[in-house]
Coordinates of C-alpha atoms in Angstrom, one line a residue:
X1 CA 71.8 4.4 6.2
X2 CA 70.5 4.0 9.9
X3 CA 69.6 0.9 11.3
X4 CA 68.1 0.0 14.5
X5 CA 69.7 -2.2 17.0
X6 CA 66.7 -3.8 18.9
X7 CA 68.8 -4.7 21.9
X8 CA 70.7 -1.4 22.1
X9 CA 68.0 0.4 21.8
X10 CA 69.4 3.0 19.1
X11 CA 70.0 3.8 15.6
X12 CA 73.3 3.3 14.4
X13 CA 74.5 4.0 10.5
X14 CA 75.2 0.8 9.1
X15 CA 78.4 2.1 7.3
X16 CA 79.8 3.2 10.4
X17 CA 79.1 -0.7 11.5
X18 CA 80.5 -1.9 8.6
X19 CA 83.4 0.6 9.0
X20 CA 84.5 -0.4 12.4
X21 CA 84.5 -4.1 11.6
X22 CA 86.4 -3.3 8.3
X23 CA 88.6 -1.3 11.0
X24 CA 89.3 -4.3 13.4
X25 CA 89.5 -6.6 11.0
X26 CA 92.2 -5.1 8.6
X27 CA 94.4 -4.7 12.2
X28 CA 93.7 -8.6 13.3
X29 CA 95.0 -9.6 9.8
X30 CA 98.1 -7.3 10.2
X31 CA 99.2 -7.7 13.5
X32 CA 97.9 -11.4 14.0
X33 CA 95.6 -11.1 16.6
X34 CA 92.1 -11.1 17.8
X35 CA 90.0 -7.9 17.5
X36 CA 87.8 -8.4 20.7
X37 CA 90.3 -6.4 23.0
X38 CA 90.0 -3.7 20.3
X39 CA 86.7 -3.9 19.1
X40 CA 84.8 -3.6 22.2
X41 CA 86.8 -0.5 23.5
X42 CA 85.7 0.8 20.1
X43 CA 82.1 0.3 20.4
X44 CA 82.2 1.6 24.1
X45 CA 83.7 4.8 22.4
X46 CA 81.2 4.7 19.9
X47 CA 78.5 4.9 22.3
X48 CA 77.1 1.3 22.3
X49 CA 76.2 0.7 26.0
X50 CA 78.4 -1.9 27.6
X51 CA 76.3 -5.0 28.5
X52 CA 75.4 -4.8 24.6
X53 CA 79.3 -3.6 23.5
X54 CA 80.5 -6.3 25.5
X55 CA 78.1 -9.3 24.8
X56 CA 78.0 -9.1 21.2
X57 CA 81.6 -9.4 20.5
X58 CA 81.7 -12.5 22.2
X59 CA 78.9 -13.7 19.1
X60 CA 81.3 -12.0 16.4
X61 CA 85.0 -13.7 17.8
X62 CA 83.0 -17.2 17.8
X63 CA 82.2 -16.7 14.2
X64 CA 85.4 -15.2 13.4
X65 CA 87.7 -17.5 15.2
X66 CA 85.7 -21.1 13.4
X67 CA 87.9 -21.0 10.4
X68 CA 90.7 -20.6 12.6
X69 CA 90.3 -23.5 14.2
X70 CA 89.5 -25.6 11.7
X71 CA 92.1 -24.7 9.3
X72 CA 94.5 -25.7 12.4
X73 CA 92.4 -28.8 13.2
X74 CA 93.2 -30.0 9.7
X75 CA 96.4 -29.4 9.7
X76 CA 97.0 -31.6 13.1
X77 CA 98.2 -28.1 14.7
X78 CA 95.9 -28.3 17.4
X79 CA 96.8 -30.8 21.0
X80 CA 92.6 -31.6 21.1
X81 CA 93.6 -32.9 24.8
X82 CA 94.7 -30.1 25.9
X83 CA 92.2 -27.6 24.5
X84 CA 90.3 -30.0 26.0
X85 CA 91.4 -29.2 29.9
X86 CA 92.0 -25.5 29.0
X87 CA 87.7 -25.5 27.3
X88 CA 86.6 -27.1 30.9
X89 CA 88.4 -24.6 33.1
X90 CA 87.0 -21.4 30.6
X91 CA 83.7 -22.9 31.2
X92 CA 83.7 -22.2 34.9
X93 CA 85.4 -19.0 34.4
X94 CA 83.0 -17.8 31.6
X95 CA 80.1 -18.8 34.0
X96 CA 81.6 -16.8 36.6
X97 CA 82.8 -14.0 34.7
X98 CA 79.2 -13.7 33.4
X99 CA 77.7 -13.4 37.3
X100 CA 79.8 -11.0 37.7
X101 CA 79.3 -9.0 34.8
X102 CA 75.1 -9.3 35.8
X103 CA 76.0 -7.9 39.3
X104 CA 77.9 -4.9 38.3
X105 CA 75.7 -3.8 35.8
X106 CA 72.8 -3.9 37.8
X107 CA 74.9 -2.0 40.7
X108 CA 75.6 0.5 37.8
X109 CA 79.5 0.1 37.8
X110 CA 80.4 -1.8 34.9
X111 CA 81.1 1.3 33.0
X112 CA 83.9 2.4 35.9
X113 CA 84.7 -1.9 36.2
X114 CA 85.4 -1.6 32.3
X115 CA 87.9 1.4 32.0
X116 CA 89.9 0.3 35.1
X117 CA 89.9 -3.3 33.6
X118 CA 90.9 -2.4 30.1
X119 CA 93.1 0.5 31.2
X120 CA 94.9 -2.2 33.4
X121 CA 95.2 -4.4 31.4
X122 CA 95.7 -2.8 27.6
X123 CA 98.0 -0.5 30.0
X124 CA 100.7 -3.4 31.2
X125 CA 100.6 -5.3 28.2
X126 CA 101.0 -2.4 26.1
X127 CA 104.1 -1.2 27.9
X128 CA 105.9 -4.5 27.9
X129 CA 105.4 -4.8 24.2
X130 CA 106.6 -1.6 23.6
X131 CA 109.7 -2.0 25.5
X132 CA 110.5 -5.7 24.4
X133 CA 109.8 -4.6 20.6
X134 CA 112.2 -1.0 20.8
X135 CA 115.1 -3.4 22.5
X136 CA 114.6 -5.5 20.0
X137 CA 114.9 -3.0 16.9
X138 CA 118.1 -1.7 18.8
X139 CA 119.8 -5.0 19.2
X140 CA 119.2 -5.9 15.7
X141 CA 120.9 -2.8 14.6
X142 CA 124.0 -2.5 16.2
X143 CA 124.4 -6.6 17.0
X144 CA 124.7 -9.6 14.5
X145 CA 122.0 -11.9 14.8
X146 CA 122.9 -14.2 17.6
X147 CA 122.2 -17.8 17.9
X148 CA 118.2 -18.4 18.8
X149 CA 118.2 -19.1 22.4
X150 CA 115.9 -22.2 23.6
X151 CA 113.2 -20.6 25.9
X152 CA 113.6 -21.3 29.4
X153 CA 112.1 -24.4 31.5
X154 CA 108.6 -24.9 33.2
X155 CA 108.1 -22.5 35.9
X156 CA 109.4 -24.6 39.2
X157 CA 105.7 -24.6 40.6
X158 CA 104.4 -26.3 37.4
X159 CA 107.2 -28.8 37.5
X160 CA 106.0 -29.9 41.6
X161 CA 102.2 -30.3 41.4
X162 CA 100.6 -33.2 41.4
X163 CA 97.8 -34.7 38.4
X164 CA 100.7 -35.2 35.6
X165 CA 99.2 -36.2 32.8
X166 CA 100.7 -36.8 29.2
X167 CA 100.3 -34.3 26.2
X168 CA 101.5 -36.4 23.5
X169 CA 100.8 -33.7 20.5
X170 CA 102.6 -30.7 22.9
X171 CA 105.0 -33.5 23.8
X172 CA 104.7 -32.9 27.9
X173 CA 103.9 -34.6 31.0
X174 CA 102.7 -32.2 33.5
X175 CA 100.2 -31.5 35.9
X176 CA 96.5 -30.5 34.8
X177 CA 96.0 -27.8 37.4
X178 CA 97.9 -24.9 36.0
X179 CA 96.1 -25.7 32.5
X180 CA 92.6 -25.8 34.0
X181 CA 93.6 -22.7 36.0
X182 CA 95.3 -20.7 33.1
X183 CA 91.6 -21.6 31.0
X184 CA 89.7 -20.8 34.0
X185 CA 91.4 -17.4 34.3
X186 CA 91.3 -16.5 30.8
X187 CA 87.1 -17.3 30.6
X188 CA 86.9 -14.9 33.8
X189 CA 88.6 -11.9 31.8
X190 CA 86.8 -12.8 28.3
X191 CA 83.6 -12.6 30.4
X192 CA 84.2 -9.5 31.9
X193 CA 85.7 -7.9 29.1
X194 CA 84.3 -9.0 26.1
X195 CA 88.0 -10.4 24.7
X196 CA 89.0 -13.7 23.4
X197 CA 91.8 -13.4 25.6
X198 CA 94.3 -15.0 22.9
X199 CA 97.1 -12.6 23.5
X200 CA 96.7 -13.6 27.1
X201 CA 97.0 -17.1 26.7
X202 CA 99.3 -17.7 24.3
X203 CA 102.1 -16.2 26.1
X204 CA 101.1 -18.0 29.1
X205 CA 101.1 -21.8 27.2
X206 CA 104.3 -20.7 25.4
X207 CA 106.3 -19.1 29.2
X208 CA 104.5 -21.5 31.5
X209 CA 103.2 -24.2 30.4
X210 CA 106.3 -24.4 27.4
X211 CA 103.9 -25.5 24.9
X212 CA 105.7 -26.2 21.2
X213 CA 105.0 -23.4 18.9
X214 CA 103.5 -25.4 16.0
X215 CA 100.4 -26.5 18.5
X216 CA 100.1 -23.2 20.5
X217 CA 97.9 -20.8 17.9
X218 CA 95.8 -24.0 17.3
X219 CA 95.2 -24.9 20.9
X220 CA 94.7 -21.2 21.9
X221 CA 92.0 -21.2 19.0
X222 CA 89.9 -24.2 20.3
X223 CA 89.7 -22.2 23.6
X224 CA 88.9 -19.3 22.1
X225 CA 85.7 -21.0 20.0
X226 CA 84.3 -23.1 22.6
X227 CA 84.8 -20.5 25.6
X228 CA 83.3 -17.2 23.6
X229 CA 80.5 -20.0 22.2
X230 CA 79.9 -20.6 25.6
X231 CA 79.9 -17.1 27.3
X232 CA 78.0 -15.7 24.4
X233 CA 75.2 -18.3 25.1
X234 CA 75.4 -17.4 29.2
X235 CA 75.1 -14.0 28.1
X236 CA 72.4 -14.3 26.0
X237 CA 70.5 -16.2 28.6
X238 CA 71.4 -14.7 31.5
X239 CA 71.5 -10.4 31.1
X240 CA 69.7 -10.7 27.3
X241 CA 72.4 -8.0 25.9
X242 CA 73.6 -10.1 22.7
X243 CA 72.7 -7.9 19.6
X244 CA 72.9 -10.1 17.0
X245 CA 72.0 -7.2 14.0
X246 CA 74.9 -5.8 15.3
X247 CA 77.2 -8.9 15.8
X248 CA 76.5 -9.6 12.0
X249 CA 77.5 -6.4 10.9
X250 CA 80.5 -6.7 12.4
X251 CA 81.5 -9.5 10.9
X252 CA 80.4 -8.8 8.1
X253 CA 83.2 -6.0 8.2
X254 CA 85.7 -7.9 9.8
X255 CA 85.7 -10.6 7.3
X256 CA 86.5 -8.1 4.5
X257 CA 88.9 -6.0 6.4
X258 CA 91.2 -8.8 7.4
X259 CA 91.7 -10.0 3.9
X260 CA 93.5 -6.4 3.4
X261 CA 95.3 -6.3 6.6
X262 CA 97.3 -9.8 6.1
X263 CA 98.5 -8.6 3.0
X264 CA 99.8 -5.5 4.0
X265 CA 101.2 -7.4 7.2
X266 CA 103.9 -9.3 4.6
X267 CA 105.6 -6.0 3.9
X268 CA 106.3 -4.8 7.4
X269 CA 109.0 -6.4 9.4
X270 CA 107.5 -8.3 12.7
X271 CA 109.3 -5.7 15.3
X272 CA 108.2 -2.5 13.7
X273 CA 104.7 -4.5 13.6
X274 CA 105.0 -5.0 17.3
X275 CA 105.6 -1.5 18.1
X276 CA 102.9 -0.1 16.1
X277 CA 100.2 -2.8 17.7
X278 CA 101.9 -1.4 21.2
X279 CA 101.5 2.2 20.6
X280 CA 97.9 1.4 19.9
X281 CA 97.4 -0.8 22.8
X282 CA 98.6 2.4 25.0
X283 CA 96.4 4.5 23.1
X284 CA 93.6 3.2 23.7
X285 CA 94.5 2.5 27.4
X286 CA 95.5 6.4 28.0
X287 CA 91.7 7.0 26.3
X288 CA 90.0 4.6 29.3
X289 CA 92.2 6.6 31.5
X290 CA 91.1 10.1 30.7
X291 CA 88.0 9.2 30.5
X292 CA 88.3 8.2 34.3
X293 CA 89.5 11.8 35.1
X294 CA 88.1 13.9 33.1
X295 CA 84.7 15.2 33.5
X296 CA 81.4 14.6 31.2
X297 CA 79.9 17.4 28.7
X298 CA 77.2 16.4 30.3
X299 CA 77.3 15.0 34.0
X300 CA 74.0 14.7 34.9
X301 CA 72.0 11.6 32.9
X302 CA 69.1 9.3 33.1
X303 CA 70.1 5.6 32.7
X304 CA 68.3 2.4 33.7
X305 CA 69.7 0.5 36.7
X306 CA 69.9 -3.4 36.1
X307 CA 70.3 -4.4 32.1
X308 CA 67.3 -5.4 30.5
X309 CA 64.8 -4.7 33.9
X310 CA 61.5 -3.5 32.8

């Protein structure tokens, strides 16, 4: 059943739509994290140009991310303050990441930006997960389970700048700069890249900023909402790619698919989990890299300089 995506500019089956978000949504629910970093590799894959690709997920992580946040938000999971810093510093980044994103795609390089960036990225973090979740698996098989160790202090830079503030729900007194900063930097990459950024940024408030667990997903959540919101609207106004036939679809996929993937999450222990997520992770960062050195079927093309110029 083909449907036409007006802002693409093709015909796309709407099963195959469906499919992916079904796809996405069944790994968020059973590894725990956001889809953006795999969803939009998946639609570049797909064929989906990359303005569009990367646009529109921003519209479908806002929509999947609000009852998130709100089941956090009633829960009191959630330090609204400092969301609050981490949403102004996104805001900037999102605004520049946008700019950005407008000058390289009418330059023509934001397909060659986009592999480097995700193979980069999905690359590193890939390969630490893999090794931290194997050392893991072996520990735990040949070691008793030791005593939890507490997680080390604030990084020494954190613990010297200036601007303390108080965090009463995270329990902390500490500078705003690295939190604007670590928000600022995460808006930039979400921008760019069409991720929430979430398994970014929650590492970073739990190793840097030592953030207490039972506020982190919640905190990381609020960024997430009001920062895509935010860069979805810029994008929308800015380089007109948001397709929002085929952000609905997607959701619409997503929604279902996650419902299956959580359950079969609570039969698999949390390392083996962690190795699987890493080996796809790597895949998909060893497909961005072949496709940087391998040539085309077809090398020669007509393609429109500058999204959305007439």
């Amino acid at each position: 059943m083909p449907i036409y995506l007006p802002i693409a500019e093709l015909s796309v089956d709407l099963f195959f739509l469906l499919g992916i978000g079904a796809a996405i949504g069944f790994i968020s629910g059973l590894f725990g994290v956001g889809g953006g970093f795999l969803l939009t590799p998946m639609l570049l894959f797909a064929g989906v140009p990359a303005p569009v690709a990367v646009a529109s997920v921003t519209a479908q992580v806002v929509a999947s991310s609000t009852s998130g946040a709100l089941s956090y938000f009633r829960r009191g999971a959630m330090d609204i303050k400092m969301g609050a810093y981490l949403v102004l510093g996104g805001v900037f980044g999102s605004a520049l990441g946008v700019w950005i994103f407008g000058i390289l795609s009418a330059l023509g390089q934001l397909d060659l930006f986009l592999s480097l960036g995700y193979l980069v990225l999905l690359g590193s973090i890939g390969a630490l997960m893999f090794a931290e979740s194997v050392r893991t698996i072996l520990r735990s098989g040949r070691e008793k389970p030791a005593v939890r160790r507490r997680l080390p202090g604030q990084a020494p830079w954190v613990q010297r700048l200036p601007m303390r503030t108080r965090f009463r729900k995270s329990q902390l007194y500490i500078s705003i700069i690295p939190v604007v900063m670590i928000g600022f930097s995460i808006g930039v990459i979400g921008a760019l890249l069409g991720i929430g950024g979430g398994f970014v940024l929650v590492p970073a408030l739990v190793y840097i900023l030592r953030v207490p667990g039972k506020v982190v997903v919640g905190t990381s959540l609020l960024h997430l909402l009001a920062v895509m919101a935010v860069t979805c609207f810029l994008h929308a106004l800015q380089t007109q790619s948001v397709d929002t036939l085929l952000a609905f679809c997607l959701m619409v996929g997503s929604v279902a698919g996650a419902q299956f993937g959580a359950s079969a999450g609570q039969h698999l222990p949390g390392e083996r989990l962690r190795v699987l997520l890493a080996l796809l992770i790597l895949a998909i960062a060893i497909r961005f890299g072949l496709g940087l050195v391998i040539a085309p079927a077809d090398p020669f093309t007509l393609t429109q300089l500058g999204f959305g110029e007439a």
